[in-house]
Amino acid sequence: MYKKIVLSDGDIPTHYYNLMADLPFALDPPLHPGTKQPISPDDLAAIFPQALIEQEVSAQREIPIPEEVREVYRIYRPTPLIRATGLEMALKTPARIYFKHEGSSPVGSHKPNTAIAQAYYNKMEGTRRLVTETGAGQWGSSLAFACQKFDMECKVYMVRISFDQKPYRKVMMQLYGAEVLPSPSPATNAGREALRKDPKTPGSLGIAISEAIEEAASNEHAKYSLGSVLNHVLLHQTIIGQEAKKQLGMIGEKPDIIIGCHGGGSNFAGLAFPFIRDKLHGSDIEFIAVEPESCPTLTKGKFDYDFGDTSGTTPLMKMYTLGHDFIPPGIHAGGLRYHGAAPLISALVEHGIVRAEALPQNDVFRAAALFARTEGIIPAPESAHAIEMAIHEAIKARDEGRQKVIVFNLSGHGHFDMSAYQAYLEGSLENGRKESSDGDKMSFGVAC
Amino acid sequence: MYKKIVLSDGDIPTHYYNLMADLPFALDPPLHPGTKQPISPDDLAAIFPQALIEQEVSAQREIPIPEEVREVYRIYRPTPLIRATGLEMALKTPARIYFKHEGSSPVGSHKPNTAIAQAYYNKMEGTRRLVTETGAGQWGSSLAFACQKFDMECKVYMVRISFDQKPYRKVMMQLYGAEVLPSPSPATNAGREALRKDPKTPGSLGIAISEAIEEAASNEHAKYSLGSVLNHVLLHQTIIGQEAKKQLGMIGEKPDIIIGCHGGGSNFAGLAFPFIRDKLHGSDIEFIAVEPESCPTLTKGKFDYDFGDTSGTTPLMKMYTLGHDFIPPGIHAGGLRYHGAAPLISALVEHGIVRAEALPQNDVFRAAALFARTEGIIPAPESAHAIEMAIHEAIKARDEGRQKVIVFNLSGHGHFDMSAYQAYLEGSLENGRKESSDGDKMSFGVAC
């Protein structure tokens, strides 16, 4: 019986898998916020490099991973596939539960998978500085890590309240050589405007995004970088599922259920897409995207065109949305607090290929604590949504007496979320309570 | 060229390597604190199980690892051996630098290697509860993790100032199901006495050890557990070096220099002992134990009998010591703040088989920051001592134009030391500054 299925450097995927090539339906195009007409690649050229714009619209099934990118992946990939034997025993389930441990990356999540690729493609086109926004810092530290590998500048606009109250991710970004500014900052029009309205504002990701995009658009040597939602970001994450498929194959397992938490969609897509390809070709696999009850984008939102950001400056995307002015409560799974969802995943849900479920915060933390006791690993609150759903399915399998194979993505560890666990242990956690430090409207730097 | 050398579950060592069997000299025996006569195994029976007492004095070269222990090791072992290619490039050195990544364990250090074994042997002899002390919590969380794997109670006396000011490791211990008390506590005579003298005392590891030993000795179902210094603890850590030897062999490398940080001795011994066996049989390898300038046990202490604790209740051990009443400054590498050293390592230094070096805190943090930028991993401040020494040797190799093979132990990650990195980035770090939260006299829960 295997506990860990490990791969060697040579097993790192050589291609990204592009689900677009196998979709049985067409996606509605993004629309220009002004003209409401389908956007042209040129509309994006000011903030993204050509290579990523091409990937955003590509229908090519396999897109080669540059050797320079695979070289950086070697620092932490392939990641192990681990059988949750301790959890299985605790649940007395006949189900076999496996998780892909993306929390084993140096930054602590799956985010570097796309950050490294984005930094590389930008470097190739002469970009000297990547600019982004971050809330608690998960995405910002991943991009900082990636930029220093390619000797590029990284500038991160960090929501001020997090900058002040949650300094450890900031310290991590600075150790990776990034410049971190509290947002709103006096460095941009958007920032100055926000400060004029309220000099004491705690800031929000909405403002931070506006600042980052403004700097990228107005500086010929700078580009903007996004941590989730867009097609090319999901594309880069598919190395997770490709590795998992190989690892399951090594021990002769076929998954019945694939689970990932869902905020913007990148970690769910990363694990699921290579298996969805199989489903589209006939295999019988269930896919479950798990979100917080307090931000029920896929389960309660409507499938319609909406802006990706708060201020309505991004292209209109056809997706499940709670409305771009929706303010999610300040749950601890900050990475899942996004009003929208990846257009690709939204379409898969709309077509019944992916099932969406929403869970309350306290159940999720109870599952996280059980996982910590049984497997030793303290999960990120975001990832714990996938754990709780895996437990649901494992108990169902037990009650039905079926030996299901359940695979979920452990998108990150919880070493920088210990204050949330402290609140849980002290019983002061609520199911989606307000928390000023997370009181922003949306997040692109989502952990899922 | 390999970046990571990974092993499979099946490669986890089947035996602990006992250096005692190959030592070319005899060790001076521990003496009874009262009679000053060599202690008998019975003297230790009140606080340790027979199996560990036997390992403490065993001369058997290979001691089988119980399958139940290997089963728990599978959660995180074998750990990867990683080539520090980024660091090599930054240093422009012809040396090849490898590190064993013990920070990849769920708890974040090498400590579980012995915690798991100690929990198992205690369980086998009917111990229901293990009691220990902890400062910042590295050792306490490892023992808590191990106890819950064997369904045992774990009680940790945590220095009150850390309990109050550094809650995250406490939260980790509680997530693993441990009972954590601030020390001094009203639960023991030692604690009550300390509280009587000073109700507001911040506590110290000296007091916490007295409390833990008192409870273990006075409760028939409880035993005491130690995280370093003793022979059996170092013995359990030798799985690190055995794995590293196999991994180097896989790529045809032979080490010229082996480096580990040194507090009580367990992580240095873990990597070095299996290679010291080779040296004792003729191979030409250098061994360097690295300690902080502010607590220069091996470099400035005297080789003599001394107590392992502050209050003078433990057996007298022949070791390098700064005196059991020595109070090290509050450096951030709390795991290296021990007045003494493992008797085995002390003897190896005395006989010129191991070289000891002392480094200033700021140089160590500069090395840690360079490592974070080049390898992505944020190291524990303790482990950074080994990194700084590896850098010294790699630069020396460059200047001499020699292709040395340098191997060091990355004993832990620094995710729970970010406040120290913040101080470093803000320039407020000193070389061994006082810090009330570390103002205790010694540490058995050392990270090295």
CSV table of N, CA and C in Angstrom, one decimal, chain A residues 1-9 12 71 73-78 82 85-86 105-108 145 148-149 167-172 174-177 368-369 372-378 413-416 418-419 421-422 424-425, chain B residues 1-9 12 71 73-78 82 85-86 105-108 145 148-149 167-172 174-177 368-369 372-378 413-416 418-419 421-422 424-425:
chain,number,residue,atom,x,y,z
A,1,MET,N,0.8,-1.2,0.0
A,1,MET,CA,0.0,0.0,0.0
A,1,MET,C,0.9,1.3,0.0
A,2,TYR,N,0.6,2.2,-0.9
A,2,TYR,CA,1.4,3.4,-1.0
A,2,TYR,C,0.9,4.5,-0.2
A,3,LYS,N,1.8,5.2,0.5
A,3,LYS,CA,1.4,6.5,1.2
A,3,LYS,C,1.7,7.7,0.3
A,4,LYS,N,2.8,7.7,-0.3
A,4,LYS,CA,3.2,8.8,-1.2
A,4,LYS,C,3.6,8.3,-2.5
A,5,ILE,N,3.1,8.9,-3.6
A,5,ILE,CA,3.5,8.6,-4.9
A,5,ILE,C,4.4,9.8,-5.5
A,6,VAL,N,5.7,9.5,-5.6
A,6,VAL,CA,6.6,10.6,-6.0
A,6,VAL,C,7.0,10.4,-7.4
A,7,LEU,N,7.3,11.5,-8.1
A,7,LEU,CA,7.9,11.5,-9.4
A,7,LEU,C,9.2,12.2,-9.4
A,8,SER,N,10.0,12.0,-10.5
A,8,SER,CA,11.3,12.7,-10.6
A,8,SER,C,11.2,13.9,-11.4
A,9,ASP,N,12.3,14.7,-11.4
A,9,ASP,CA,12.4,15.9,-12.2
A,9,ASP,C,11.9,15.7,-13.6
A,12,ILE,N,8.2,16.1,-14.9
A,12,ILE,CA,7.5,17.4,-15.0
A,12,ILE,C,6.9,17.5,-16.4
A,71,GLU,N,12.7,24.4,-15.8
A,71,GLU,CA,13.9,24.5,-14.9
A,71,GLU,C,13.5,25.0,-13.5
A,73,TYR,N,10.4,25.1,-12.3
A,73,TYR,CA,9.5,24.2,-11.7
A,73,TYR,C,10.2,23.1,-10.9
A,74,ARG,N,11.4,22.8,-11.4
A,74,ARG,CA,12.2,21.7,-10.7
A,74,ARG,C,12.5,22.0,-9.3
A,75,ILE,N,12.4,23.3,-8.9
A,75,ILE,CA,12.7,23.7,-7.5
A,75,ILE,C,11.7,23.0,-6.6
A,76,TYR,N,10.5,22.8,-7.0
A,76,TYR,CA,9.5,22.1,-6.1
A,76,TYR,C,8.6,21.1,-6.8
A,77,ARG,N,8.7,21.0,-8.1
A,77,ARG,CA,7.8,20.0,-8.8
A,77,ARG,C,8.7,18.8,-9.2
A,78,PRO,N,8.1,17.6,-9.5
A,78,PRO,CA,6.7,17.3,-9.3
A,78,PRO,C,6.3,17.3,-7.8
A,82,ILE,N,-0.4,12.1,-2.3
A,82,ILE,CA,-0.4,11.4,-1.0
A,82,ILE,C,-1.7,10.8,-0.7
A,85,THR,N,-4.3,8.1,4.3
A,85,THR,CA,-4.7,6.9,5.0
A,85,THR,C,-5.2,7.2,6.4
A,86,GLY,N,-4.6,8.2,7.0
A,86,GLY,CA,-5.0,8.6,8.4
A,86,GLY,C,-6.5,9.1,8.4
A,105,SER,N,5.1,23.7,-2.3
A,105,SER,CA,6.0,24.7,-3.0
A,105,SER,C,6.6,25.6,-2.0
A,106,PRO,N,7.7,26.3,-2.4
A,106,PRO,CA,8.4,27.2,-1.4
A,106,PRO,C,7.4,28.3,-0.9
A,107,VAL,N,6.6,28.7,-1.8
A,107,VAL,CA,5.7,29.8,-1.4
A,107,VAL,C,4.5,29.3,-0.6
A,108,GLY,N,4.2,28.0,-0.8
A,108,GLY,CA,3.2,27.4,0.0
A,108,GLY,C,1.8,27.1,-0.7
A,145,PHE,N,8.4,35.6,-6.0
A,145,PHE,CA,9.3,34.4,-6.2
A,145,PHE,C,9.7,34.2,-7.6
A,148,GLN,N,12.0,37.0,-9.2
A,148,GLN,CA,13.5,37.0,-8.9
A,148,GLN,C,14.2,35.8,-9.6
A,149,LYS,N,13.4,34.8,-10.0
A,149,LYS,CA,14.0,33.7,-10.7
A,149,LYS,C,14.4,34.2,-12.1
A,167,PRO,N,1.7,41.3,8.4
A,167,PRO,CA,3.0,41.7,7.8
A,167,PRO,C,3.8,40.5,7.2
A,168,TYR,N,3.5,39.3,7.7
A,168,TYR,CA,4.4,38.2,7.4
A,168,TYR,C,4.5,37.8,5.9
A,169,ARG,N,3.4,37.9,5.1
A,169,ARG,CA,3.5,37.7,3.7
A,169,ARG,C,4.2,38.8,3.0
A,170,LYS,N,4.1,40.0,3.6
A,170,LYS,CA,4.8,41.2,3.1
A,170,LYS,C,6.3,40.9,3.2
A,171,VAL,N,6.7,40.4,4.4
A,171,VAL,CA,8.1,40.1,4.7
A,171,VAL,C,8.6,39.1,3.7
A,172,MET,N,7.8,38.1,3.4
A,172,MET,CA,8.1,37.0,2.4
A,172,MET,C,8.4,37.6,1.0
A,174,GLN,N,9.2,40.7,0.3
A,174,GLN,CA,10.4,41.5,0.4
A,174,GLN,C,11.7,40.6,0.4
A,175,LEU,N,11.6,39.5,1.1
A,175,LEU,CA,12.7,38.5,1.0
A,175,LEU,C,13.0,38.0,-0.4
A,176,TYR,N,11.9,37.9,-1.2
A,176,TYR,CA,12.0,37.5,-2.6
A,176,TYR,C,12.4,38.7,-3.5
A,177,GLY,N,12.6,39.9,-2.8
A,177,GLY,CA,13.1,41.0,-3.6
A,177,GLY,C,12.1,41.9,-4.2
A,368,ALA,N,-10.5,20.8,8.5
A,368,ALA,CA,-9.1,21.2,8.5
A,368,ALA,C,-8.4,20.6,9.8
A,369,ALA,N,-9.1,20.7,10.9
A,369,ALA,CA,-8.5,20.3,12.2
A,369,ALA,C,-8.4,18.7,12.1
A,372,ALA,N,-5.4,17.9,10.0
A,372,ALA,CA,-4.2,18.2,10.7
A,372,ALA,C,-3.9,17.0,11.6
A,373,ARG,N,-4.9,16.5,12.4
A,373,ARG,CA,-4.6,15.5,13.3
A,373,ARG,C,-4.3,14.2,12.6
A,374,THR,N,-5.0,13.9,11.5
A,374,THR,CA,-4.8,12.6,10.9
A,374,THR,C,-3.7,12.5,9.9
A,375,GLU,N,-3.4,13.6,9.2
A,375,GLU,CA,-2.4,13.6,8.1
A,375,GLU,C,-1.2,14.5,8.5
A,376,GLY,N,-1.3,15.3,9.6
A,376,GLY,CA,-0.2,16.1,10.1
A,376,GLY,C,0.0,17.4,9.4
A,377,ILE,N,-0.6,17.6,8.2
A,377,ILE,CA,-0.5,18.8,7.5
A,377,ILE,C,-1.6,19.8,7.8
A,378,ILE,N,-1.2,21.0,8.2
A,378,ILE,CA,-2.2,22.1,8.5
A,378,ILE,C,-2.5,22.8,7.1
A,413,HIS,N,-0.7,25.3,2.2
A,413,HIS,CA,-0.6,25.0,3.6
A,413,HIS,C,-1.1,26.2,4.4
A,414,GLY,N,-1.4,26.0,5.7
A,414,GLY,CA,-2.0,27.1,6.5
A,414,GLY,C,-1.0,27.8,7.5
A,415,HIS,N,0.3,27.7,7.2
A,415,HIS,CA,1.3,28.3,8.1
A,415,HIS,C,1.1,29.8,8.3
A,416,PHE,N,0.5,30.5,7.4
A,416,PHE,CA,0.3,31.9,7.5
A,416,PHE,C,-1.2,32.2,7.8
A,418,MET,N,-2.5,30.9,10.9
A,418,MET,CA,-2.7,30.4,12.2
A,418,MET,C,-3.6,31.2,13.1
A,419,SER,N,-3.7,32.5,12.8
A,419,SER,CA,-4.7,33.3,13.6
A,419,SER,C,-6.1,32.8,13.3
A,421,TYR,N,-6.9,29.7,12.7
A,421,TYR,CA,-7.0,28.5,13.5
A,421,TYR,C,-7.2,28.8,15.0
A,422,GLN,N,-6.5,29.8,15.4
A,422,GLN,CA,-6.6,30.2,16.8
A,422,GLN,C,-8.0,30.6,17.1
A,424,TYR,N,-10.6,29.6,15.5
A,424,TYR,CA,-11.4,28.4,15.5
A,424,TYR,C,-11.3,27.6,16.8
A,425,LEU,N,-10.1,27.5,17.3
A,425,LEU,CA,-9.9,26.7,18.6
A,425,LEU,C,-10.6,27.5,19.8
B,1,MET,N,21.8,17.1,-15.3
B,1,MET,CA,22.1,17.7,-14.0
B,1,MET,C,20.8,17.6,-13.2
B,2,TYR,N,20.9,17.1,-11.9
B,2,TYR,CA,19.8,16.9,-11.1
B,2,TYR,C,19.5,18.1,-10.2
B,3,LYS,N,18.3,18.4,-10.0
B,3,LYS,CA,17.9,19.5,-9.0
B,3,LYS,C,17.5,18.8,-7.7
B,4,LYS,N,16.6,17.8,-7.8
B,4,LYS,CA,16.1,17.1,-6.7
B,4,LYS,C,16.4,15.7,-6.8
B,5,ILE,N,16.9,15.0,-5.8
B,5,ILE,CA,17.0,13.6,-5.8
B,5,ILE,C,16.0,13.0,-4.8
B,6,VAL,N,15.0,12.4,-5.3
B,6,VAL,CA,13.9,11.9,-4.5
B,6,VAL,C,14.0,10.4,-4.3
B,7,LEU,N,13.5,9.9,-3.2
B,7,LEU,CA,13.4,8.4,-2.9
B,7,LEU,C,12.0,8.1,-2.7
B,8,SER,N,11.7,6.8,-2.8
B,8,SER,CA,10.3,6.3,-2.5
B,8,SER,C,10.1,5.8,-1.1
B,9,ASP,N,8.9,5.5,-0.8
B,9,ASP,CA,8.5,5.0,0.6
B,9,ASP,C,9.5,3.9,1.0
B,12,ILE,N,12.9,4.3,2.9
B,12,ILE,CA,13.1,4.8,4.2
B,12,ILE,C,13.9,3.7,5.0
B,71,GLU,N,6.0,3.4,9.3
B,71,GLU,CA,4.7,3.7,8.7
B,71,GLU,C,4.4,5.2,8.9
B,73,TYR,N,6.7,7.5,9.5
B,73,TYR,CA,7.7,8.3,8.7
B,73,TYR,C,7.3,8.5,7.3
B,74,ARG,N,6.5,7.5,6.8
B,74,ARG,CA,6.0,7.6,5.4
B,74,ARG,C,5.2,8.9,5.1
B,75,ILE,N,4.7,9.5,6.2
B,75,ILE,CA,3.9,10.7,6.0
B,75,ILE,C,4.8,11.8,5.3
B,76,TYR,N,6.0,11.8,5.6
B,76,TYR,CA,6.9,12.9,5.1
B,76,TYR,C,8.3,12.4,4.6
B,77,ARG,N,8.6,11.2,4.9
B,77,ARG,CA,9.9,10.6,4.5
B,77,ARG,C,9.8,9.7,3.3
B,78,PRO,N,10.8,9.5,2.5
B,78,PRO,CA,12.1,10.1,2.6
B,78,PRO,C,12.0,11.6,2.2
B,82,ILE,N,18.3,18.2,-2.2
B,82,ILE,CA,18.2,19.2,-3.3
B,82,ILE,C,19.5,19.9,-3.6
B,85,THR,N,21.4,24.8,-6.8
B,85,THR,CA,21.9,25.4,-8.1
B,85,THR,C,21.8,26.9,-8.1
B,86,GLY,N,20.7,27.4,-7.6
B,86,GLY,CA,20.6,28.9,-7.6
B,86,GLY,C,21.6,29.6,-6.7
B,105,SER,N,9.0,18.3,6.5
B,105,SER,CA,8.0,17.5,7.4
B,105,SER,C,6.8,18.4,7.7
B,106,PRO,N,5.7,17.7,8.1
B,106,PRO,CA,4.5,18.5,8.4
B,106,PRO,C,4.7,19.6,9.5
B,107,VAL,N,5.6,19.2,10.5
B,107,VAL,CA,5.8,20.1,11.6
B,107,VAL,C,6.8,21.2,11.2
B,108,GLY,N,7.6,20.9,10.1
B,108,GLY,CA,8.5,21.9,9.6
B,108,GLY,C,10.0,21.8,10.0
B,145,PHE,N,2.5,16.0,17.5
B,145,PHE,CA,2.2,15.3,16.2
B,145,PHE,C,2.4,13.8,16.4
B,148,GLN,N,-0.2,12.0,18.7
B,148,GLN,CA,-1.6,11.8,18.2
B,148,GLN,C,-1.5,10.6,17.2
B,149,LYS,N,-0.4,10.4,16.6
B,149,LYS,CA,-0.3,9.3,15.6
B,149,LYS,C,-0.4,7.9,16.4
B,167,PRO,N,1.9,32.7,19.9
B,167,PRO,CA,0.8,31.8,20.0
B,167,PRO,C,0.7,30.7,18.9
B,168,TYR,N,1.3,31.0,17.8
B,168,TYR,CA,1.1,30.2,16.6
B,168,TYR,C,1.5,28.7,16.8
B,169,ARG,N,2.7,28.5,17.4
B,169,ARG,CA,3.2,27.1,17.6
B,169,ARG,C,2.3,26.5,18.6
B,170,LYS,N,1.8,27.3,19.6
B,170,LYS,CA,0.8,26.7,20.6
B,170,LYS,C,-0.4,26.2,19.8
B,171,VAL,N,-0.9,27.0,18.9
B,171,VAL,CA,-2.1,26.7,18.1
B,171,VAL,C,-1.8,25.4,17.4
B,172,MET,N,-0.6,25.3,16.8
B,172,MET,CA,-0.3,24.0,16.1
B,172,MET,C,-0.3,22.8,17.0
B,174,GLN,N,-2.0,22.5,19.7
B,174,GLN,CA,-3.4,22.2,20.1
B,174,GLN,C,-4.2,21.5,18.9
B,175,LEU,N,-3.8,22.0,17.7
B,175,LEU,CA,-4.5,21.3,16.5
B,175,LEU,C,-4.1,19.8,16.5
B,176,TYR,N,-2.9,19.5,17.0
B,176,TYR,CA,-2.4,18.1,17.0
B,176,TYR,C,-2.9,17.4,18.3
B,177,GLY,N,-3.8,18.1,19.0
B,177,GLY,CA,-4.4,17.5,20.2
B,177,GLY,C,-3.7,17.5,21.5
B,368,ALA,N,20.6,33.6,5.0
B,368,ALA,CA,19.2,33.1,4.9
B,368,ALA,C,18.4,33.8,3.8
B,369,ALA,N,18.6,35.2,3.7
B,369,ALA,CA,17.9,36.0,2.7
B,369,ALA,C,18.4,35.6,1.3
B,372,ALA,N,16.8,32.3,0.4
B,372,ALA,CA,15.4,32.5,0.1
B,372,ALA,C,15.3,33.0,-1.4
B,373,ARG,N,16.2,34.0,-1.7
B,373,ARG,CA,16.1,34.6,-3.1
B,373,ARG,C,16.5,33.5,-4.2
B,374,THR,N,17.5,32.7,-3.8
B,374,THR,CA,18.1,31.8,-4.9
B,374,THR,C,17.4,30.5,-4.9
B,375,GLU,N,17.0,30.0,-3.8
B,375,GLU,CA,16.4,28.6,-3.7
B,375,GLU,C,14.9,28.7,-3.5
B,376,GLY,N,14.4,29.9,-3.0
B,376,GLY,CA,13.0,30.0,-2.8
B,376,GLY,C,12.5,29.6,-1.4
B,377,ILE,N,13.3,28.8,-0.7
B,377,ILE,CA,12.9,28.3,0.6
B,377,ILE,C,13.4,29.3,1.7
B,378,ILE,N,12.4,29.7,2.6
B,378,ILE,CA,12.8,30.5,3.7
B,378,ILE,C,13.2,29.6,4.9
B,413,HIS,N,12.1,24.9,8.2
B,413,HIS,CA,11.7,26.2,7.5
B,413,HIS,C,11.4,27.3,8.4
B,414,GLY,N,11.3,28.5,7.9
B,414,GLY,CA,11.2,29.7,8.8
B,414,GLY,C,9.8,30.3,8.8
B,415,HIS,N,8.8,29.5,8.5
B,415,HIS,CA,7.5,30.1,8.4
B,415,HIS,C,7.0,30.6,9.7
B,416,PHE,N,7.5,30.1,10.8
B,416,PHE,CA,7.1,30.6,12.1
B,416,PHE,C,8.1,31.6,12.7
B,418,MET,N,8.9,34.6,11.0
B,418,MET,CA,8.9,35.7,10.1
B,418,MET,C,9.1,37.1,10.8
B,419,SER,N,8.8,37.1,12.1
B,419,SER,CA,9.0,38.3,12.9
B,419,SER,C,10.5,38.6,12.9
B,421,TYR,N,12.7,37.7,10.6
B,421,TYR,CA,13.1,38.2,9.2
B,421,TYR,C,12.6,39.7,9.1
B,422,GLN,N,11.5,40.0,9.7
B,422,GLN,CA,11.0,41.4,9.6
B,422,GLN,C,12.0,42.3,10.3
B,424,TYR,N,15.2,41.7,10.6
B,424,TYR,CA,16.4,41.7,9.8
B,424,TYR,C,16.2,42.7,8.6
B,425,LEU,N,15.0,42.7,8.0
B,425,LEU,CA,14.8,43.6,6.8
B,425,LEU,C,14.7,45.0,7.3
